[in-house]
Coordinates of C-alpha atoms in Angstrom, one line a residue:
X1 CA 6.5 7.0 11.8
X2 CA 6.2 10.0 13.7
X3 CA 8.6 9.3 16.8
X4 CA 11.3 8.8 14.3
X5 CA 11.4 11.0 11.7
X6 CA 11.2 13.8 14.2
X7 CA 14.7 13.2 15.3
X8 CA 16.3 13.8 11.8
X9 CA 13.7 16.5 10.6
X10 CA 14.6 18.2 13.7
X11 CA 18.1 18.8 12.9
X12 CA 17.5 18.7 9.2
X13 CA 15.0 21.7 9.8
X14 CA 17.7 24.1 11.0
X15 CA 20.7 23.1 8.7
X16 CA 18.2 23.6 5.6
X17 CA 15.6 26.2 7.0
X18 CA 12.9 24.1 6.3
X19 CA 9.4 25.0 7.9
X20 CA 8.1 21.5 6.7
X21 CA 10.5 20.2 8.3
X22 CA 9.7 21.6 11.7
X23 CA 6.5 20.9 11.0
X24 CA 7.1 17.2 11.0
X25 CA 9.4 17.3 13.7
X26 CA 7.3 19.3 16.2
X27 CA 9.6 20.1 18.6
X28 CA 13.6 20.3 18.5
X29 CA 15.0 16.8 19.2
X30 CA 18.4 16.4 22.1
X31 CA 20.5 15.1 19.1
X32 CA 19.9 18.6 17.3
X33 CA 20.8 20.8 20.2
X34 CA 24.0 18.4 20.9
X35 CA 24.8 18.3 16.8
X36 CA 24.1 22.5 16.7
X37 CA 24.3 23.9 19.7
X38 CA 22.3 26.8 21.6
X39 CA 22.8 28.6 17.9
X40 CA 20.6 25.9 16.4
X41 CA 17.9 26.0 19.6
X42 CA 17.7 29.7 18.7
X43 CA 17.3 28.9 15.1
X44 CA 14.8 26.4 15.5
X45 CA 12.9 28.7 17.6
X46 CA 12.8 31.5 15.5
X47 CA 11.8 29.2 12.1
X48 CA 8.3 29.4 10.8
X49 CA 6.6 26.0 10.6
X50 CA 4.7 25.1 7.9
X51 CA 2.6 22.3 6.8
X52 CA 3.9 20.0 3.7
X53 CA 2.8 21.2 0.0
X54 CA 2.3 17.2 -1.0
X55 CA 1.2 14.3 0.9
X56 CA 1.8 11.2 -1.6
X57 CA 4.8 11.3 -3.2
X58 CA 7.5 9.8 -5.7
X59 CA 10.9 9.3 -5.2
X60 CA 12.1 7.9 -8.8
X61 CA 15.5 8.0 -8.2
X62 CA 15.7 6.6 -4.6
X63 CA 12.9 4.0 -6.0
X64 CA 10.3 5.0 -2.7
X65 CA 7.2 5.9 -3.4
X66 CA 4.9 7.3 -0.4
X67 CA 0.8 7.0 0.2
X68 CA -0.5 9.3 2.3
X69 CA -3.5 11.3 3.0
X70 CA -2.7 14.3 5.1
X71 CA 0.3 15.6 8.1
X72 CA -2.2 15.3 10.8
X73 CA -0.2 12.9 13.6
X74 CA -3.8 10.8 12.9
X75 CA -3.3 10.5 9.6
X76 CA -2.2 7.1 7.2
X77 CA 0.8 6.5 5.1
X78 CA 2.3 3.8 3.6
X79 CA 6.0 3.5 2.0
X80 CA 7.1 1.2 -0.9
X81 CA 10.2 0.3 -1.6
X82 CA 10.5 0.1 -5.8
X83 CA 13.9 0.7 -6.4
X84 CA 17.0 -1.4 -7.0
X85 CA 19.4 -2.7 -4.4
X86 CA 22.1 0.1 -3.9
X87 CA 25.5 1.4 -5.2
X88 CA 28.4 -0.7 -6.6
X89 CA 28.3 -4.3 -4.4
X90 CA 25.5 -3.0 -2.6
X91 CA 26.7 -3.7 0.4
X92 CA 24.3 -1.6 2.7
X93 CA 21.4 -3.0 0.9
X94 CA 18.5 -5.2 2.4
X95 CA 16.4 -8.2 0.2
X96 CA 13.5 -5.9 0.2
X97 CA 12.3 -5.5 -3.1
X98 CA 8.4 -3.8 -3.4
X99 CA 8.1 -4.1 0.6
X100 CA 6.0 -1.5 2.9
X101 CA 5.8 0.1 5.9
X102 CA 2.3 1.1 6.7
X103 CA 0.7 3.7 9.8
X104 CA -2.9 3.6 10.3
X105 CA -4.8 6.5 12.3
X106 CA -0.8 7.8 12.9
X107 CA 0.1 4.4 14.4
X108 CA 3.2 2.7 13.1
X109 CA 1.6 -0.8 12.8
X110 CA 3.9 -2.6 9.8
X111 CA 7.7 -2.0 10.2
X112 CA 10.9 -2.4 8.2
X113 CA 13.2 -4.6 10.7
X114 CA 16.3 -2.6 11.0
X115 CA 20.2 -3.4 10.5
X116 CA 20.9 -4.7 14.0
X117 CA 24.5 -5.9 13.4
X118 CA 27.1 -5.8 10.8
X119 CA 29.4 -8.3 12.4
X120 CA 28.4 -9.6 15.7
X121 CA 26.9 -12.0 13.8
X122 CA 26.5 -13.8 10.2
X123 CA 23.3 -15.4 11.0
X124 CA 21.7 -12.3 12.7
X125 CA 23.8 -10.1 9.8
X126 CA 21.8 -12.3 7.0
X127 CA 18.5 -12.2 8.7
X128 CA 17.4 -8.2 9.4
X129 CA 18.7 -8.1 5.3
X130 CA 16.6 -11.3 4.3
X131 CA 13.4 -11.3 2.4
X132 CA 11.5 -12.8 5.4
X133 CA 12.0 -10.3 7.4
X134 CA 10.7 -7.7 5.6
X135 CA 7.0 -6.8 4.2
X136 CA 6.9 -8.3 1.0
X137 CA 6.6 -11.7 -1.0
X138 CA 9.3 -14.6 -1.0
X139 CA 9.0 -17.6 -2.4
X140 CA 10.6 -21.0 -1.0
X141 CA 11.6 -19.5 1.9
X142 CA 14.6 -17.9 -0.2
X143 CA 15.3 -14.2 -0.9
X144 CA 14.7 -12.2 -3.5
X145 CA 18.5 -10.9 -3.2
X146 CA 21.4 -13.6 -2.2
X147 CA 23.5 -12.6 0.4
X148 CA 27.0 -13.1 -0.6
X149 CA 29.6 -11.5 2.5
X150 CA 28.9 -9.4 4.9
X151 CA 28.8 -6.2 2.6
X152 CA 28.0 -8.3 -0.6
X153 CA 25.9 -10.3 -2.6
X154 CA 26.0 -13.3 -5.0
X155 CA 22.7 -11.9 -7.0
X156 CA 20.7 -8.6 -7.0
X157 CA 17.4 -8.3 -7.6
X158 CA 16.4 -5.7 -10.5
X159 CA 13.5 -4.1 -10.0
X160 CA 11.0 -2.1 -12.3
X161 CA 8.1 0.7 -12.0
X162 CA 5.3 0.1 -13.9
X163 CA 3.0 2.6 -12.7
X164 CA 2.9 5.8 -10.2
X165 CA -0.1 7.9 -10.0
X166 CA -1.6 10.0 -7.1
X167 CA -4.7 11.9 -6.8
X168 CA -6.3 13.7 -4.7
X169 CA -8.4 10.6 -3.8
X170 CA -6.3 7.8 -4.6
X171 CA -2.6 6.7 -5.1
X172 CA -1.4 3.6 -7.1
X173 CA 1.5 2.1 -7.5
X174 CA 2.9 -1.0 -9.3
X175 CA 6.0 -2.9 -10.2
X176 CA 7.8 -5.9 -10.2
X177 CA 11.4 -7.4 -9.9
X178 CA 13.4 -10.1 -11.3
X179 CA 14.6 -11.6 -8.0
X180 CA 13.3 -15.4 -8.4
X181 CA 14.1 -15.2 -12.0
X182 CA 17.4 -17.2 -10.8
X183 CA 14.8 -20.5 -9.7
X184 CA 15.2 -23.8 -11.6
X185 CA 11.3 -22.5 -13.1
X186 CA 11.8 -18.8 -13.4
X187 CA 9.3 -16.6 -11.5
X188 CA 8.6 -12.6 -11.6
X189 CA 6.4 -10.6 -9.1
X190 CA 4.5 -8.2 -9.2
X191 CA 3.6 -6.0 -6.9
X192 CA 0.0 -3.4 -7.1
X193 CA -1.3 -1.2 -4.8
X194 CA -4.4 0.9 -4.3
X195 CA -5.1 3.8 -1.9
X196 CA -8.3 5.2 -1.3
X197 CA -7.5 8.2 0.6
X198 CA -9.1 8.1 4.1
X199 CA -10.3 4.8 4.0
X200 CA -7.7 1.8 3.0
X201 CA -5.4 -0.4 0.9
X202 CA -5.7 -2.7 -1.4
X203 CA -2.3 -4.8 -2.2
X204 CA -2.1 -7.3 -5.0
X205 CA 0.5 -9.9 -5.2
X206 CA 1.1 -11.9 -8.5
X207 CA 3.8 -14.1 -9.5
X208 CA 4.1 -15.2 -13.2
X209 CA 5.7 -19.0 -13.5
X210 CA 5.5 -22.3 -13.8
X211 CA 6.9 -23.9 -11.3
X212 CA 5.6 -25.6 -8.1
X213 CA 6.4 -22.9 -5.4
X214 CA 5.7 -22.1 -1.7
X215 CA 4.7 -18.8 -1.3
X216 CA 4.9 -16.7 2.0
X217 CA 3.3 -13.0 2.3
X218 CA 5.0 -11.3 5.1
X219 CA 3.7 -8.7 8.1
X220 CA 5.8 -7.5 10.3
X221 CA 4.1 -5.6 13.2
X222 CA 5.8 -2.7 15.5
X223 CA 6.5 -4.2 18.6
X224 CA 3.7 -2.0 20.5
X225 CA 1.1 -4.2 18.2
X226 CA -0.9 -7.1 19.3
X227 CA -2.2 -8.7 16.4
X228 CA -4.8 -12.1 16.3
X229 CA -5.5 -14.5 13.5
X230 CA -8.9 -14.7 13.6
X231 CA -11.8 -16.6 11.8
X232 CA -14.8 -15.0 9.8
X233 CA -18.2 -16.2 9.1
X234 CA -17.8 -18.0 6.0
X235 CA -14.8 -19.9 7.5
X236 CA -11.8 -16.9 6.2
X237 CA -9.2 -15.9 8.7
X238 CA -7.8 -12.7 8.5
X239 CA -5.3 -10.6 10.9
X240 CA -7.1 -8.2 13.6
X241 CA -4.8 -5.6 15.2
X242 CA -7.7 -3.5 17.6
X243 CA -6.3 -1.5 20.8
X244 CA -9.2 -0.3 23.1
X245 CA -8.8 3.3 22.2
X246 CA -6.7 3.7 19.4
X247 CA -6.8 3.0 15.3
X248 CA -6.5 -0.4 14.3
X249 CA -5.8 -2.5 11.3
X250 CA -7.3 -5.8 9.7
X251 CA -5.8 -7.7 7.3
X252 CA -7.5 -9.8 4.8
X253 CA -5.8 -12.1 2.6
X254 CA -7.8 -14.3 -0.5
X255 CA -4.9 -16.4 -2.0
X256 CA -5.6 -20.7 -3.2
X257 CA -4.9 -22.9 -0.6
X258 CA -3.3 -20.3 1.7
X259 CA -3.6 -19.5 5.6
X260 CA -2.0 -17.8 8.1
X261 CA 0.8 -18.7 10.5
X262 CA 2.2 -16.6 13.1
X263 CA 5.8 -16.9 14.1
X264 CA 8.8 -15.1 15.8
X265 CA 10.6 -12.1 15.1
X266 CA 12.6 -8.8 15.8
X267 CA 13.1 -5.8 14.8
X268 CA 15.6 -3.3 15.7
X269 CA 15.2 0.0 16.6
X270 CA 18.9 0.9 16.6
X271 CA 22.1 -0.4 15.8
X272 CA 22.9 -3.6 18.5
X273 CA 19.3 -3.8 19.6
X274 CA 16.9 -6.5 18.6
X275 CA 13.5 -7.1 20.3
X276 CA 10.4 -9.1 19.8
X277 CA 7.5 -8.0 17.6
X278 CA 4.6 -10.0 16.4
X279 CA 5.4 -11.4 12.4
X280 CA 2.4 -12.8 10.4
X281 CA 2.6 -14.7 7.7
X282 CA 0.2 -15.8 4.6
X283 CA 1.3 -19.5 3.3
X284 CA 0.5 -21.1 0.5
X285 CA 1.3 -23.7 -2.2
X286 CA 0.8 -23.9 -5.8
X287 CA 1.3 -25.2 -9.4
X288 CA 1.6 -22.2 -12.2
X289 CA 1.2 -18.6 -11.9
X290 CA -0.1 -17.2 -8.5
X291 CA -2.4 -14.6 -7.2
X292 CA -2.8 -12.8 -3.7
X293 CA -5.4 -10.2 -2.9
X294 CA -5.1 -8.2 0.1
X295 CA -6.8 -5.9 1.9
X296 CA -5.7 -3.4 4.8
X297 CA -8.2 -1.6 6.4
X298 CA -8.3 0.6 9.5
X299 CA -10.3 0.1 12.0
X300 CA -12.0 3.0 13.8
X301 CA -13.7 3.0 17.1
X302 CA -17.6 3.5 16.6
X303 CA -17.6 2.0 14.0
X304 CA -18.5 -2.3 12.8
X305 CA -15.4 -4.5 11.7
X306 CA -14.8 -3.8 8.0
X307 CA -15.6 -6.9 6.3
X308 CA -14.5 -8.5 3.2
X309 CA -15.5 -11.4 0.6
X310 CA -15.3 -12.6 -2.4
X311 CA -17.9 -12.8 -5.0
X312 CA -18.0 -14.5 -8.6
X313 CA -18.4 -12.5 -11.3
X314 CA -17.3 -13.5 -15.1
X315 CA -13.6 -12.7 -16.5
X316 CA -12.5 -11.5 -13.0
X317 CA -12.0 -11.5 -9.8
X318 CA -14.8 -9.3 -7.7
X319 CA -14.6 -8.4 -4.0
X320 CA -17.5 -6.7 -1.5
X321 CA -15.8 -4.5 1.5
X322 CA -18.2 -3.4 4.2
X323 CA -16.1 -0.5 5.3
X324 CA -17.5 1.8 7.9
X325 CA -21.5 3.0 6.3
X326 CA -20.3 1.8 3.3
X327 CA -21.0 -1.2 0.7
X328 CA -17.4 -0.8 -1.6
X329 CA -16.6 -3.2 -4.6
X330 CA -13.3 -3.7 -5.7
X331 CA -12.9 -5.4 -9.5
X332 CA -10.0 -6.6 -10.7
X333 CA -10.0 -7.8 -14.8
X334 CA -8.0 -10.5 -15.5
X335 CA -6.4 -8.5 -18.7
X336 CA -7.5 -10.3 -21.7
X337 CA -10.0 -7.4 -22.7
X338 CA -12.9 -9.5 -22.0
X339 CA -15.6 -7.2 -19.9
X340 CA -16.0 -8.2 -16.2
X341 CA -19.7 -8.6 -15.8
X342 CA -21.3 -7.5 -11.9
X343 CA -24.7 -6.6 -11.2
X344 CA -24.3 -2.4 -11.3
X345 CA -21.6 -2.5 -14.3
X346 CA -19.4 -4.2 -17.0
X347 CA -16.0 -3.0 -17.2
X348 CA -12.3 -4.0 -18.4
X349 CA -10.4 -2.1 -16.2
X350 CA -7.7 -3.6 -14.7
X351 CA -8.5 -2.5 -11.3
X352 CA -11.9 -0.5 -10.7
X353 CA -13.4 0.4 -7.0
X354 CA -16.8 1.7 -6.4
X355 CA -18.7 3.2 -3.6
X356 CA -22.1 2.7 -2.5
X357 CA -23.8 4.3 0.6
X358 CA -26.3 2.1 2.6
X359 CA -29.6 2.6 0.7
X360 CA -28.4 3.3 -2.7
X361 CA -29.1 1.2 -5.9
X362 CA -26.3 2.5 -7.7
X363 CA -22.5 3.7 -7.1
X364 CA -22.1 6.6 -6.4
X365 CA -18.1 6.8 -6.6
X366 CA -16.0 5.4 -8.8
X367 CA -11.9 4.9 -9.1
X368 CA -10.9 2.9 -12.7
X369 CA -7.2 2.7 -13.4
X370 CA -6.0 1.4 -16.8
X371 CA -9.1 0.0 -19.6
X372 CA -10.7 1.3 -22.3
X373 CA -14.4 -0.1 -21.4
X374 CA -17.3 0.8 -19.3
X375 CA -20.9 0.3 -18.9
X376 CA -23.1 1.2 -16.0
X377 CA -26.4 -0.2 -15.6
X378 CA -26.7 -1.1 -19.3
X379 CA -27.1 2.3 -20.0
X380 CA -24.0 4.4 -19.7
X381 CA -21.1 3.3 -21.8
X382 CA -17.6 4.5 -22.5
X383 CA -15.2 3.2 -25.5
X384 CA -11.4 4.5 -26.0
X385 CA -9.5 3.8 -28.7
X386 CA -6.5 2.6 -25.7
X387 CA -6.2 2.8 -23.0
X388 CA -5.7 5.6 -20.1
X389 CA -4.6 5.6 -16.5
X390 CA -7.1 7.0 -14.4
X391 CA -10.9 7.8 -13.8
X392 CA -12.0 8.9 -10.9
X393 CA -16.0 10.3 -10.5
X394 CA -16.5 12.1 -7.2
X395 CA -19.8 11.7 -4.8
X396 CA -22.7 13.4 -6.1
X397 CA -23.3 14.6 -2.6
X398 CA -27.0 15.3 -0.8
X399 CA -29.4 13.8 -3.7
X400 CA -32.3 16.6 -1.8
X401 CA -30.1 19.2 -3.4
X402 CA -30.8 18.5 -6.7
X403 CA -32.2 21.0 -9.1
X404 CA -35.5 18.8 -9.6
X405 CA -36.0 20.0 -13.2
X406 CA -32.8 18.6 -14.3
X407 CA -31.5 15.4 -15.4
X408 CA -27.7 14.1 -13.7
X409 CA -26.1 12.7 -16.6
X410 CA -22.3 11.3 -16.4
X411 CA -19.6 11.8 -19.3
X412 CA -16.2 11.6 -19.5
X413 CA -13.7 14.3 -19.8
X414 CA -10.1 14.2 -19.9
X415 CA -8.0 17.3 -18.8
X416 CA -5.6 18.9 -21.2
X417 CA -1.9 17.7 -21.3
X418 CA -2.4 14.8 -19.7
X419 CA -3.3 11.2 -18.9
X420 CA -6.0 11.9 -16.2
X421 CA -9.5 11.2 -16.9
X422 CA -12.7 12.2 -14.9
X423 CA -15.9 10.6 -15.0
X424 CA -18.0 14.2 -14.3
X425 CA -21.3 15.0 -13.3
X426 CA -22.9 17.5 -15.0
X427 CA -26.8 18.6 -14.9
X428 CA -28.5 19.1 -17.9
X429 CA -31.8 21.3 -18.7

């Protein structure tokens, strides 16, 4: 992420005069001083670096949409690719529809593959632009775009934003794209993503048909990554990607019938190369609509191996994360209004994500994106006429601190001129 960039921000810094850019860039890159000369060394130097006004951030017309949660080189970021395949035939455009990149901890971990080759050759031309070999669904091994010549294509998937929001503690994002719409049993997908800031992801992967598909879920790791399938204790694999002394990821996938595979693949870091990196790949099988849940988590030295499984709860799906000192629950409501029914709440939001520290009885953070009902311990409840995007409650912080004559009450607020809602807390004599 970072070894990159720097090369183009570098120049891109002096022709434009951006500090940010510098900032990025960190030092001046050999392809600027041969582009620019000593005139842009000079100008370089003399340019006042400056950290980034926005971390996460939308780029509606391009279709990329960035998670991240600072500029520090240890810092995460993820990239999504939402838009539609490019001008006129298209013919610089890859089968990538809703795929990532990802950078835990500032390590590039999940890669786009490259170009490689136009013409060197077809079958190496149609791979590095194929579905497969990029971080995102396909579905019989085909792609989501058909390659027609070199610089063409017989069909072009058309792709849609649903949803783009970004807070200071999370980002979400979700779409879908017509791709597979072109199979004997037509079949859309839908991408959704959650980012809790300074913790992790959580991807979900539907397909609406009904057809009989194979589905495959692709990761493709930087080449400096060692990744393991490994089992867990109530039988799950997942993906573990932990260097000694460095930030890690773990991937864990909850799709019917499904398990990993690991096979071979490149990537190319410039035009004519191709090398080896580790590809992983989530399989499965099925009859009907489909869903995938997955979660990616860094892993930081000191602390356990996050850990995640499923739980049943009514008219949903339900999922515990041990994540660092924490005991997180991720709900996702199956969208026909019913109430999804756990043990600290009832709630139909579509996705809703709560925090509790070891010890507590009660959440104590809270992230609800897109419902109109909640009820917290049988005792708080929340009706809206329709629904709204977002609620996030913050930590309530050292529970010693407390004014004890006072009772911590939660109510909702929403600000003015807009579609963001806060769960408060507010003390009351």
């Amino acid at each position: 992420m970072w070894r990159f960039s720097g090369r183009f921000l570098s120049t891109g810094a002096v022709v434009f005069g951006r500090g940010d850019y510098k900032f990025v860039a960190g030092e001046i890159a050999e392809e600027t001083i041969w582009l620019l000369g000593f005139e842009g060394l000079k100008t370089f130097e003399t340019l006042r670096a400056f950290r980034p006004a926005k971390t996460s951030k939308s780029f509606q017309s391009g279709g990329y949409f960035v998670m991240r949660d600072g500029w520090d080189s240890t810092d995460n970021y993820l990239l999504i690719d939402g838009g539609n395949m490019g001008a006129l035939s298209g013919g610089h455009s890859h089968a990538d529809a809703l795929s990532i990149d990802l950078a835990a901890g500032g390590r590039t971990i999940l890669v786009d593959p490259g170009t490689y080759t136009y013409h060197e050759s077809v079958e190496m031309r149609d791979y590095f632009r194929s579905t497969s070999a990029h971080n995102t669904l396909c579905i019989n091994q085909q792609s989501s775009s058909e390659p027609g010549g070199k610089f063409s294509w017989q069909t072009m998937a058309q792709a849609k934003v649903d949803s783009w929001i970004s807070q200071d503690r999370f980002d979400f994002f979700e779409g879908s794209h017509d791709g597979y719409n072109r199979l004997e049993m037509p079949a859309t997908h839908t991408r959704s993503i959650l980012f809790l800031k300074n913790d992790y992801w959580i991807m979900r992967d539907y397909v609406e048909t009904k057809g009989e598909n194979e589905y495959g879920l692709n990761f493709h790791f930087n080449v400096e990554t060692n990744p393991e399938i490994e089992g867990g204790e109530n039988g799950s694999f997942c993906i573990n990607e932990m260097p000694a002394d460095e930030v890690g990821i773990k991937l864990a996938t909850f799709g019917d019938n499904g398990g990993w595979q690991r096979k071979e693949s490149w990537v190319s870091p410039c035009y004519g190369k191709k090398v080896n990196a580790p590809f992983l790949r989530f399989v499965s099988k099925g009859i009907g609509s489909q869903e995938f849940f997955t979660f990616m988590m860094p892993t930081d030295q000191g602390f356990n191996a996050p850990e995640v499984f499923e739980t049943q709860v009514f008219g949903g799906r339900a999922f515990v994360i041990k994540y660092r000192d924490y005991n997180d629950l991720f709900v996702f409501a199956d969208g026909n209004g019913q109430p999804v029914r756990t043990e600290f709440f009832d709630t139909n939001f579509r996705f809703l994500w709560a925090r509790l520290s070891e010890g507590e009885n009660l959440p104590e953070e809270f992230v609800m994106v897109d419902g109109t009902n909640f009820t917290l311990s049988g005792r708080e409840s929340r009706q809206l006429s329709e629904p709204f995007e977002i609620c996030h409650r913050p930590p309530i912080g050292n529970k010693t601190q407390r004014p004890h004559q006072r009772k911590r009450v939660q109510r909702f607020s929403a600000a003015e001129k807009s579609h963001t809602y806060i769960l408060k807390n507010s003390l009351q004599s």
